[in-house]
Amino acid sequence: MRRAVQAQGASRGLALGRARVRQSQVFDAAPEQISAQAVDGEVERLHLAFDVARSELMEMRQRLQGALAHELGEFLDLHGLILDDPELLHGLDDLIRKANYSADYALRLQRDRLASVFDGIDDPYMRSRREDLDHVIGRVHAALHRNPGSDVIGLAGDVLVADTVAPSELAQLTERGVVAVITTQGSALSHSAILARSLHLPLVVGAHEAFAKIADGDALLVDGASGEIIIEPDADDLRRFKHLQRETARDRKALQRLRDAETITLDGTTVRLFANAESRDDVAQAYELGASGVGLYRTEFLFLQGRESPDEEQQFLAYRDLVMGMRGRPVTLRTLDLGADKADSAGICLQGEPNPALGVRGVRLSLSQPHLFRTQMRALLRASAYGKMNILIPMVTCREEIYAVRRLIVSCREELHDENHAVAKQVNLGIMVEVPAAALALPQLAHDCDFLSVGTNDLVQYLLAMDRGNEALAKSNSPLHPAVLRVLRDILSFGLRRGIPVSVCGEMAGDPVFTRLLLGLGLRDFSLHPSNLLEVRRQIREVSLADCQRLCRRVLLAKDRAHLEKLVLGRSTTTGH
Ligand code: PEP
Ligand code: MG
C-alpha cells in the first residue's frame, strides 16, 4: 500500500529503487547465552567476522579512485584502526568466554559500553567518532550473518535505508549503482551530505520513521531536494516521477547550454559567480563552467580525516594544484576553520570544550597554535607564486586578530625570501563576516581588509542562536529572518560605499530561491558549489535588477516569517509568527 515519509532533502536528485534496509540489528540483539561447549566455536565465528570485515575494508581501499579517493581512504583507514584495536576484540572474547554470551549479544554490550563513554563527552568530534564505532561494529555484525553472495552495502538500483552513512561508504555506493540513500539521522550540513552532493547521489536525512515504515524490498521513490519519500508508489506517482525525470533531463540539457553564457541580468548588470571548491573535481568543474574563480576553499578539509596534520610540503602541493587548476583565475583559500562541528582527528582542536561552537575555533584556534598557523601560512604563500591567490580568515571578531595575521604574513614572507622561495608580490587578505560582532564592527575591521566574504551558514547560526547542525531547528534556522536580512543589506551596502568587494559564500548563495533577493540586496559576487552554478546563472539571466530591488524593498518591510516566505519562496511554510 502507498505510504509517504517526509524528511529533509540533503542532496538533490530523483530516484526510483528497491529499499535495502540496513538496520543495525546489533543494537537490539537480545540477551542470549550459549553452552560452555559452544564457546570456542562462537569465538572463532567472531574472529572470522573480524577477518571478513578487515578484508572488505581493504578491498574497498584498493578500489578507491578518483578525486575523493584520498579523503575517503582516510575514513577507511580509521575504520581499519578501530577493527584492529586489541581492546575491542579482547573485550568481546571475554564476554563470550566468561559470561557465555553469544557473539551478537557481546557485540551489542561492547558497543553500548563504548557508545555511552562517547555520549558522556560533550564534544562533537568524539560524537562523530562514535558514529565510526557504530559503522565498524555494524560491519562486523553483518559479516557474522553474511550468507555467501549477499551484500550489506546495496546493489545497482537499490536505495540504501540506514541510520547513518559514513562518508567513506558513499563512493562505493555510487560505484555499485545505489541510486539514493535515506538516513534516519544526520543533517544537510554534515560531511556525508557535502560528499553526497559532490557525488550527485540523492540523499534524504532525518527520516525518523524510515525503519518503521519501509521494509526491505519495498519500491521507493526518493526526491533528494524536497526530502519526500514515497513507499510503494501508485500509478499516479510513477507517472509523475517519469514526467519529472524527463523534465529534469531536459532542464539539465538546457542548463548545459549556459556553460559559456555571460552572467548578466536582463537590464545589463554583470554578476560574478565564484566556486566553493572542496575537491579537485570541484575545481575542474568550476573551471569548465566558467566560474570567475574559487571564492572559498576550506583548507580544514585537508586536516579533517587524517590522523596527522599535513606538513608544509603536503599543504603547499595541495594549494599549488588548486591555484594552478584555475589557470590564472583568482583563488581564495581560507585559513584553518577547525573547531565546533569541524573537529579534526589530528588533535588540534581543544578537547572537552563546554560549548565548542562558541569556543576556540577558526582564527582563534590558529592563533593559539603559532607553529601550526605558521606552517599553513608558509605553504599558502609559497603556493601564491603559481597564480592569483587571496587569503581569507575565518571567524574574525576583532581587529587584533587581523593585525596578528598580517604580522604572521610579513614574517613568513621574510623567512621564505631568505630561503629563496618565490612568493607573489600581492596577496589580498580578507575576512569572513560570519560572527555578528564582525558584521556590526565593519567600519573598524574592514579598514585592514582587501575584501569581505559573508558566511551566512554561521552568521545565521550566531544571529539566531540556533545550532546549524541541529535537525530539530532545520526549519527555523533560515536566512529568512528580518535580522539576518538587515545585517546582510548593511554589509553589502557598506562594501559598495567603501569600494570593498563583498561576496557571499554560505549555502544561501547557491540556493536559487535566494538569487533575486541577494541581487536586490546588492550582491554582485556569489560563491557557491559548482553543482548550483548554472542554475543560479540562469536565474540571474532571467531577472531584471529593478525587479529584484523592488522585491527586496518589500522583503525588508515584511513583518513576519510567513510574509517573508510568501514573498521569497512564493509559499509559506509557517503558520506565521
Ligand atoms: C559559512 O559559515 O557560511 C561558511 C561558508 O563557512 P563554513 O560553512 O565552512 O563554516
Ligand atoms: Mg563558517
Coordinates of N, CA, C and O in Angstrom, one line a residue, residues 372-529:
L372 N 51.5 25.7 14.1 CA 50.6 25.2 13.1 C 50.2 26.3 12.1 O 50.2 26.0 10.9
F373 N 49.9 27.5 12.6 CA 49.5 28.6 11.7 C 50.6 29.0 10.8 O 50.4 29.3 9.6
R374 N 51.8 29.0 11.4 CA 53.0 29.4 10.5 C 53.2 28.4 9.4 O 53.5 28.8 8.3
T375 N 53.1 27.1 9.7 CA 53.2 26.1 8.7 C 52.2 26.3 7.6 O 52.6 26.3 6.4
Q376 N 51.0 26.6 8.0 CA 50.0 26.8 6.9 C 50.2 28.1 6.1 O 50.1 28.1 4.9
M377 N 50.6 29.1 6.8 CA 50.8 30.4 6.1 C 52.0 30.3 5.1 O 51.9 30.8 4.0
R378 N 53.1 29.6 5.5 CA 54.2 29.4 4.6 C 53.8 28.6 3.4 O 54.1 29.0 2.3
A379 N 53.0 27.6 3.6 CA 52.5 26.8 2.5 C 51.6 27.6 1.5 O 51.8 27.6 0.3
L380 N 50.8 28.5 2.1 CA 49.9 29.3 1.3 C 50.7 30.3 0.5 O 50.5 30.5 -0.7
L381 N 51.7 31.0 1.2 CA 52.5 32.0 0.5 C 53.3 31.4 -0.6 O 53.5 32.0 -1.7
R382 N 53.8 30.2 -0.4 CA 54.6 29.5 -1.4 C 53.7 29.2 -2.6 O 54.1 29.4 -3.8
A383 N 52.5 28.8 -2.4 CA 51.6 28.5 -3.5 C 51.2 29.7 -4.3 O 50.8 29.7 -5.4
S384 N 51.2 30.9 -3.6 CA 50.8 32.1 -4.2 C 51.6 32.5 -5.4 O 51.2 33.3 -6.3
A385 N 52.8 31.9 -5.5 CA 53.7 32.2 -6.7 C 53.1 31.6 -8.0 O 53.6 31.9 -9.1
Y386 N 52.1 30.7 -7.8 CA 51.7 29.9 -9.0 C 50.4 30.5 -9.6 O 49.8 29.9 -10.5
G387 N 49.8 31.5 -9.1 CA 48.6 32.1 -9.7 C 48.1 33.2 -8.8 O 48.9 33.8 -8.0
K388 N 46.8 33.6 -9.1 CA 46.3 34.7 -8.3 C 45.7 34.2 -7.0 O 44.7 33.5 -7.1
M389 N 46.2 34.5 -5.9 CA 45.7 34.0 -4.7 C 45.2 35.0 -3.6 O 45.9 36.0 -3.5
N390 N 44.1 34.8 -3.0 CA 43.7 35.6 -1.8 C 43.7 34.7 -0.6 O 43.4 33.5 -0.7
I391 N 43.9 35.3 0.5 CA 43.8 34.6 1.8 C 42.6 35.1 2.6 O 42.4 36.3 2.7
L392 N 41.9 34.2 3.1 CA 40.6 34.6 3.9 C 40.7 34.0 5.3 O 41.1 32.9 5.5
I393 N 40.4 34.9 6.3 CA 40.4 34.5 7.7 C 39.0 34.2 8.2 O 38.2 35.1 8.1
P394 N 38.9 33.0 8.8 CA 37.5 32.7 9.3 C 37.3 33.1 10.7 O 38.2 33.3 11.5
M395 N 36.0 33.4 11.1 CA 35.5 33.6 12.4 C 36.2 34.8 13.1 O 36.4 34.8 14.3
V396 N 36.5 35.9 12.3 CA 37.1 37.1 12.9 C 36.1 37.8 13.7 O 34.9 38.0 13.3
T397 N 36.5 38.3 14.9 CA 35.6 39.1 15.7 C 36.2 40.5 16.0 O 35.5 41.4 16.4
C398 N 37.6 40.6 15.9 CA 38.1 41.9 16.3 C 39.4 42.2 15.5 O 40.0 41.3 14.8
R399 N 39.8 43.5 15.5 CA 40.9 44.0 14.7 C 42.2 43.3 15.1 O 43.0 43.1 14.2
E400 N 42.4 43.0 16.4 CA 43.7 42.4 16.8 C 43.9 41.1 16.0 O 45.1 40.8 15.8
E401 N 42.9 40.4 15.7 CA 43.1 39.1 15.0 C 43.7 39.4 13.6 O 44.5 38.7 13.1
I402 N 43.2 40.4 13.0 CA 43.6 40.8 11.6 C 45.1 41.2 11.7 O 45.9 40.8 10.9
Y403 N 45.4 42.1 12.7 CA 46.8 42.5 12.9 C 47.7 41.3 13.0 O 48.8 41.3 12.5
A404 N 47.3 40.4 13.9 CA 48.1 39.2 14.2 C 48.4 38.4 12.9 O 49.5 38.0 12.6
V405 N 47.4 38.3 12.1 CA 47.6 37.5 10.8 C 48.5 38.3 9.9 O 49.4 37.7 9.2
R406 N 48.3 39.6 9.8 CA 49.2 40.4 8.9 C 50.6 40.3 9.4 O 51.5 40.2 8.5
R407 N 50.8 40.4 10.7 CA 52.2 40.2 11.2 C 52.8 38.9 10.8 O 54.0 38.8 10.4
L408 N 52.0 37.8 10.9 CA 52.5 36.5 10.5 C 52.8 36.5 9.0 O 53.8 35.9 8.7
I409 N 52.0 37.1 8.2 CA 52.3 37.1 6.8 C 53.6 37.8 6.5 O 54.5 37.2 5.7
V410 N 53.8 38.9 7.1 CA 55.1 39.7 6.9 C 56.3 38.8 7.3 O 57.3 38.6 6.6
S411 N 56.2 38.2 8.5 CA 57.3 37.4 9.0 C 57.5 36.1 8.1 O 58.7 35.8 7.8
C412 N 56.5 35.5 7.7 CA 56.6 34.3 6.8 C 57.3 34.7 5.5 O 58.1 34.0 4.9
R413 N 56.8 35.9 4.9 CA 57.4 36.4 3.7 C 58.9 36.5 3.8 O 59.6 36.1 2.9
E414 N 59.3 37.2 4.9 CA 60.8 37.4 5.1 C 61.5 36.1 5.1 O 62.5 35.9 4.5
E415 N 61.0 35.2 5.9 CA 61.6 33.8 6.1 C 61.7 33.2 4.7 O 62.8 32.7 4.3
L416 N 60.6 33.2 3.9 CA 60.6 32.5 2.6 C 61.6 33.1 1.7 O 62.2 32.5 0.9
H417 N 61.6 34.4 1.8 CA 62.5 35.2 0.9 C 64.0 34.8 1.2 O 64.8 34.5 0.3
D418 N 64.3 34.7 2.5 CA 65.7 34.3 2.9 C 66.0 32.9 2.4 O 67.1 32.5 2.2
E419 N 64.9 32.0 2.3 CA 65.1 30.6 1.9 C 65.0 30.5 0.4 O 65.0 29.4 -0.1
N420 N 64.9 31.6 -0.3 CA 64.9 31.6 -1.7 C 63.6 31.0 -2.3 O 63.6 30.4 -3.4
H421 N 62.5 31.1 -1.6 CA 61.2 30.6 -2.2 C 60.5 31.8 -2.8 O 60.6 32.9 -2.3
A422 N 59.8 31.5 -4.0 CA 59.1 32.6 -4.6 C 57.7 32.8 -3.9 O 57.1 31.8 -3.5
V423 N 57.4 34.1 -3.8 CA 56.1 34.4 -3.2 C 55.5 35.6 -4.0 O 56.2 36.5 -4.5
A424 N 54.1 35.5 -4.3 CA 53.5 36.6 -5.1 C 53.7 37.9 -4.4 O 53.7 38.0 -3.2
K425 N 53.9 39.0 -5.2 CA 54.0 40.3 -4.6 C 52.8 40.7 -3.8 O 52.8 41.3 -2.8
Q426 N 51.6 40.4 -4.5 CA 50.4 40.9 -4.0 C 49.5 39.7 -3.6 O 49.1 38.9 -4.4
V427 N 49.2 39.5 -2.3 CA 48.3 38.5 -1.8 C 47.2 39.3 -1.0 O 47.5 39.8 0.1
N428 N 46.0 39.3 -1.5 CA 45.0 40.1 -0.8 C 44.5 39.3 0.4 O 44.5 38.1 0.4
L429 N 44.2 40.1 1.4 CA 43.7 39.5 2.7 C 42.3 39.9 3.0 O 42.0 41.1 3.0
G430 N 41.4 38.9 3.2 CA 40.0 39.2 3.5 C 39.6 38.5 4.8 O 40.3 37.6 5.3
I431 N 38.4 38.9 5.2 CA 37.9 38.2 6.4 C 36.5 37.7 6.1 O 35.7 38.2 5.3
M432 N 36.2 36.6 6.8 CA 34.8 36.1 6.8 C 34.0 37.0 7.7 O 34.4 37.3 8.8
V433 N 32.8 37.4 7.2 CA 31.9 38.1 8.1 C 30.8 37.0 8.4 O 29.9 36.8 7.6
E434 N 31.0 36.4 9.6 CA 30.1 35.3 10.0 C 29.8 35.3 11.4 O 29.0 34.4 11.9
V435 N 30.3 36.3 12.1 CA 30.0 36.5 13.6 C 29.3 37.8 13.7 O 29.8 38.8 13.0
P436 N 28.2 37.9 14.4 CA 27.5 39.2 14.5 C 28.5 40.4 14.8 O 28.3 41.5 14.2
A437 N 29.4 40.2 15.7 CA 30.3 41.3 16.1 C 31.1 41.8 14.8 O 31.3 43.0 14.7
A438 N 31.5 40.9 13.9 CA 32.2 41.4 12.7 C 31.3 42.2 11.9 O 31.6 43.3 11.3
A439 N 30.0 41.7 11.7 CA 29.1 42.5 10.9 C 28.8 43.9 11.4 O 28.7 44.8 10.7
L440 N 28.8 44.0 12.8 CA 28.4 45.3 13.4 C 29.6 46.2 13.5 O 29.4 47.4 13.5
A441 N 30.8 45.6 13.5 CA 32.0 46.5 13.6 C 32.8 46.6 12.3 O 34.0 46.8 12.3
L442 N 32.0 46.5 11.2 CA 32.7 46.5 9.9 C 33.6 47.7 9.6 O 34.7 47.6 9.1
P443 N 33.1 48.9 10.0 CA 34.0 50.1 9.7 C 35.4 49.9 10.3 O 36.4 50.3 9.7
Q444 N 35.4 49.4 11.5 CA 36.7 49.2 12.1 C 37.5 48.0 11.5 O 38.7 48.2 11.2
L445 N 36.8 46.9 11.3 CA 37.5 45.7 10.8 C 37.9 45.9 9.3 O 39.0 45.5 8.9
A446 N 37.0 46.4 8.5 CA 37.3 46.5 7.0 C 38.5 47.3 6.7 O 39.1 47.2 5.6
H447 N 38.8 48.2 7.6 CA 40.0 49.1 7.4 C 41.2 48.3 7.0 O 42.1 48.8 6.3
D448 N 41.4 47.1 7.6 CA 42.6 46.4 7.4 C 42.4 45.2 6.4 O 43.2 44.3 6.3
C449 N 41.3 45.3 5.7 CA 41.0 44.1 4.8 C 40.9 44.6 3.3 O 40.5 45.7 3.0
D450 N 41.2 43.6 2.4 CA 41.1 43.9 1.0 C 39.7 43.4 0.5 O 39.3 43.9 -0.6
F451 N 39.1 42.5 1.2 CA 37.8 42.0 0.7 C 37.0 41.4 1.9 O 37.7 41.1 2.9
L452 N 35.7 41.2 1.7 CA 34.9 40.6 2.8 C 34.2 39.4 2.2 O 33.8 39.4 1.0
S453 N 34.0 38.4 2.9 CA 33.2 37.2 2.4 C 32.2 36.8 3.5 O 32.6 36.6 4.7
V454 N 30.9 36.9 3.2 CA 29.9 36.7 4.2 C 29.6 35.2 4.3 O 29.1 34.6 3.3
G455 N 29.8 34.6 5.5 CA 29.4 33.2 5.7 C 28.1 33.1 6.3 O 27.9 33.2 7.6
T456 N 27.1 33.0 5.5 CA 25.7 33.0 6.0 C 25.4 31.8 6.9 O 24.5 31.9 7.8
N457 N 26.1 30.7 6.7 CA 25.8 29.5 7.5 C 26.0 29.8 9.0 O 25.2 29.5 9.8
D458 N 27.2 30.4 9.2 CA 27.4 30.7 10.6 C 26.8 32.0 11.1 O 26.3 32.2 12.2
L459 N 26.7 33.0 10.1 CA 26.1 34.3 10.5 C 24.6 34.0 11.0 O 24.2 34.6 12.0
V460 N 23.9 33.2 10.3 CA 22.5 32.9 10.7 C 22.5 32.1 12.0 O 21.8 32.4 12.9
Q461 N 23.4 31.1 12.1 CA 23.5 30.4 13.4 C 23.7 31.3 14.6 O 23.1 31.2 15.6
Y462 N 24.7 32.2 14.4 CA 25.0 33.1 15.6 C 24.0 34.2 15.8 O 23.8 34.6 16.9
L463 N 23.4 34.7 14.7 CA 22.4 35.8 14.9 C 21.2 35.2 15.6 O 20.6 35.9 16.4
L464 N 20.8 34.0 15.2 CA 19.5 33.4 15.7 C 19.8 32.6 16.9 O 18.8 32.1 17.5
A465 N 21.0 32.4 17.3 CA 21.4 31.4 18.4 C 20.8 30.1 18.1 O 20.1 29.5 19.0
M466 N 20.9 29.6 16.9 CA 20.4 28.2 16.6 C 21.5 27.4 15.9 O 22.0 27.8 14.9
D467 N 21.8 26.3 16.6 CA 22.9 25.4 16.1 C 22.6 25.0 14.7 O 21.5 24.4 14.4
R468 N 23.5 25.2 13.8 CA 23.3 24.9 12.3 C 23.2 23.4 12.1 O 22.7 23.0 11.1
G469 N 23.7 22.6 13.0 CA 23.7 21.1 12.8 C 22.5 20.4 13.5 O 22.4 19.2 13.4
N470 N 21.7 21.2 14.1 CA 20.6 20.6 14.9 C 19.4 20.4 14.0 O 18.7 21.4 13.6
E471 N 19.1 19.2 13.7 CA 18.0 18.9 12.7 C 16.6 19.4 13.3 O 15.7 19.7 12.5
A472 N 16.5 19.5 14.6 CA 15.2 19.9 15.1 C 14.9 21.4 14.8 O 13.8 21.9 14.9
L473 N 16.0 22.2 14.5 CA 15.9 23.6 14.2 C 15.9 23.9 12.7 O 16.0 25.1 12.3
A474 N 16.0 22.8 11.9 CA 16.3 23.0 10.5 C 15.4 24.0 9.8 O 15.8 24.8 9.0
K475 N 14.1 24.0 10.2 CA 13.1 24.9 9.5 C 13.3 26.3 9.9 O 13.3 27.2 9.0
S476 N 13.6 26.6 11.2 CA 13.7 28.0 11.6 C 15.0 28.6 11.4 O 15.2 29.8 11.3
N477 N 16.0 27.7 11.2 CA 17.4 28.1 11.0 C 17.6 28.6 9.6 O 18.3 27.9 8.8
S478 N 17.0 29.7 9.2 CA 16.9 30.1 7.8 C 17.3 31.6 7.7 O 17.1 32.4 8.6
P479 N 17.9 31.9 6.5 CA 18.2 33.4 6.4 C 17.0 34.2 6.3 O 17.1 35.5 6.3
L480 N 15.8 33.6 6.1 CA 14.6 34.4 6.0 C 14.1 34.9 7.4 O 13.1 34.5 7.9
H481 N 14.9 35.8 8.0 CA 14.6 36.4 9.2 C 14.9 37.9 9.1 O 16.0 38.2 8.6
P482 N 14.1 38.8 9.6 CA 14.3 40.2 9.4 C 15.7 40.6 9.9 O 16.4 41.4 9.2
A483 N 16.2 40.0 11.0 CA 17.5 40.4 11.5 C 18.6 40.1 10.5 O 19.5 40.9 10.2
V484 N 18.5 38.9 10.0 CA 19.6 38.4 9.0 C 19.6 39.3 7.8 O 20.6 39.7 7.3
L485 N 18.4 39.5 7.3 CA 18.3 40.3 6.0 C 18.8 41.7 6.2 O 19.5 42.3 5.3
R486 N 18.5 42.3 7.3 CA 19.0 43.7 7.6 C 20.5 43.7 7.7 O 21.2 44.6 7.1
V487 N 21.0 42.7 8.4 CA 22.5 42.7 8.5 C 23.2 42.5 7.2 O 24.1 43.1 6.8
L488 N 22.6 41.6 6.4 CA 23.1 41.4 5.0 C 23.1 42.6 4.2 O 24.0 43.0 3.5
R489 N 21.9 43.3 4.2 CA 21.8 44.6 3.5 C 22.9 45.6 3.9 O 23.5 46.2 3.1
D490 N 23.1 45.7 5.2 CA 24.1 46.6 5.7 C 25.5 46.3 5.3 O 26.3 47.1 4.9
I491 N 25.8 45.0 5.3 CA 27.2 44.6 4.9 C 27.4 44.9 3.5 O 28.4 45.5 3.1
L492 N 26.4 44.6 2.6 CA 26.5 44.8 1.2 C 26.6 46.3 0.9 O 27.4 46.7 0.0
S493 N 25.8 47.1 1.5 CA 25.8 48.5 1.2 C 27.1 49.1 1.7 O 27.6 50.0 1.1
F494 N 27.6 48.6 2.8 CA 28.9 49.1 3.3 C 30.0 48.9 2.3 O 30.8 49.8 2.0
G495 N 30.0 47.6 1.8 CA 31.0 47.3 0.8 C 30.9 48.2 -0.5 O 32.0 48.7 -1.0
L496 N 29.7 48.4 -0.9 CA 29.5 49.3 -2.1 C 30.0 50.7 -1.8 O 30.7 51.3 -2.6
R497 N 29.6 51.3 -0.6 CA 30.0 52.6 -0.3 C 31.5 52.8 -0.2 O 32.1 53.7 -0.7
R498 N 32.2 51.8 0.4 CA 33.6 51.9 0.7 C 34.5 51.3 -0.5 O 35.7 51.3 -0.4
G499 N 33.8 50.7 -1.5 CA 34.6 50.1 -2.6 C 35.3 48.9 -2.2 O 36.4 48.6 -2.7
I500 N 34.8 48.1 -1.2 CA 35.4 46.9 -0.8 C 34.6 45.7 -1.4 O 33.4 45.6 -1.1
P501 N 35.3 44.8 -2.2 CA 34.5 43.7 -2.7 C 33.9 42.8 -1.6 O 34.6 42.5 -0.6
V502 N 32.6 42.5 -1.8 CA 32.0 41.6 -0.8 C 31.4 40.4 -1.5 O 30.6 40.6 -2.5
S503 N 31.7 39.2 -1.1 CA 31.0 38.1 -1.7 C 30.2 37.4 -0.6 O 30.4 37.6 0.6
V504 N 29.2 36.5 -1.0 CA 28.5 35.7 0.0 C 28.9 34.2 -0.4 O 28.8 33.8 -1.5
C505 N 29.4 33.5 0.6 CA 29.9 32.1 0.3 C 29.2 31.1 1.1 O 29.5 29.9 1.0
G506 N 28.2 31.4 1.9 CA 27.4 30.4 2.6 C 26.5 29.7 1.7 O 26.3 30.1 0.5
E507 N 25.8 28.7 2.1 CA 24.9 27.9 1.3 C 23.8 28.7 0.6 O 23.3 28.4 -0.5
M508 N 23.5 29.9 1.3 CA 22.4 30.7 0.7 C 22.7 31.2 -0.7 O 21.8 31.3 -1.5
A509 N 24.0 31.4 -1.0 CA 24.4 32.0 -2.3 C 24.2 30.9 -3.4 O 24.0 31.3 -4.6
G510 N 24.2 29.7 -3.0 CA 24.0 28.6 -4.1 C 22.6 28.2 -4.2 O 22.3 27.3 -5.0
D511 N 21.7 28.7 -3.4 CA 20.3 28.3 -3.4 C 19.5 29.2 -4.3 O 19.3 30.4 -4.0
P512 N 19.0 28.7 -5.5 CA 18.4 29.6 -6.4 C 17.2 30.4 -5.9 O 16.8 31.4 -6.4
V513 N 16.6 29.9 -4.8 CA 15.4 30.6 -4.3 C 15.8 32.0 -3.7 O 15.0 32.9 -3.6
F514 N 17.1 32.1 -3.4 CA 17.5 33.4 -2.8 C 18.2 34.3 -3.8 O 18.7 35.4 -3.4
T515 N 18.4 33.9 -5.1 CA 19.2 34.6 -6.0 C 18.6 36.1 -6.2 O 19.4 37.0 -6.1
R516 N 17.3 36.2 -6.4 CA 16.7 37.5 -6.7 C 16.9 38.4 -5.5 O 17.3 39.6 -5.6
L517 N 16.7 37.8 -4.3 CA 16.8 38.6 -3.1 C 18.2 39.1 -2.9 O 18.5 40.3 -2.6
L518 N 19.2 38.2 -3.1 CA 20.6 38.6 -2.9 C 21.0 39.7 -3.9 O 21.7 40.7 -3.6
L519 N 20.5 39.6 -5.1 CA 20.8 40.6 -6.1 C 20.2 42.0 -5.7 O 20.9 43.0 -5.8
G520 N 19.0 41.9 -5.2 CA 18.3 43.1 -4.8 C 19.0 43.7 -3.6 O 19.0 45.0 -3.4
L521 N 19.6 42.9 -2.7 CA 20.3 43.4 -1.5 C 21.6 44.0 -1.9 O 22.3 44.7 -1.1
G522 N 22.0 43.8 -3.2 CA 23.3 44.4 -3.6 C 24.4 43.5 -3.9 O 25.5 43.9 -4.2
L523 N 24.2 42.2 -3.8 CA 25.3 41.2 -4.0 C 25.6 41.1 -5.5 O 24.8 41.0 -6.4
R524 N 26.9 41.2 -5.8 CA 27.4 41.0 -7.2 C 28.4 39.9 -7.3 O 28.7 39.5 -8.4
D525 N 28.9 39.4 -6.2 CA 29.9 38.3 -6.2 C 29.3 37.1 -5.4 O 29.3 37.2 -4.1
F526 N 28.9 36.1 -6.1 CA 28.3 34.9 -5.4 C 29.4 33.8 -5.3 O 30.2 33.7 -6.3
S527 N 29.5 33.1 -4.2 CA 30.4 31.9 -4.2 C 29.6 30.7 -3.8 O 29.0 30.7 -2.7
L528 N 29.6 29.7 -4.7 CA 28.7 28.6 -4.5 C 29.2 27.3 -5.0 O 30.2 27.3 -5.8
H529 N 28.7 26.2 -4.6 CA 29.2 24.9 -5.1 C 28.9 24.8 -6.6 O 27.9 25.2 -7.1

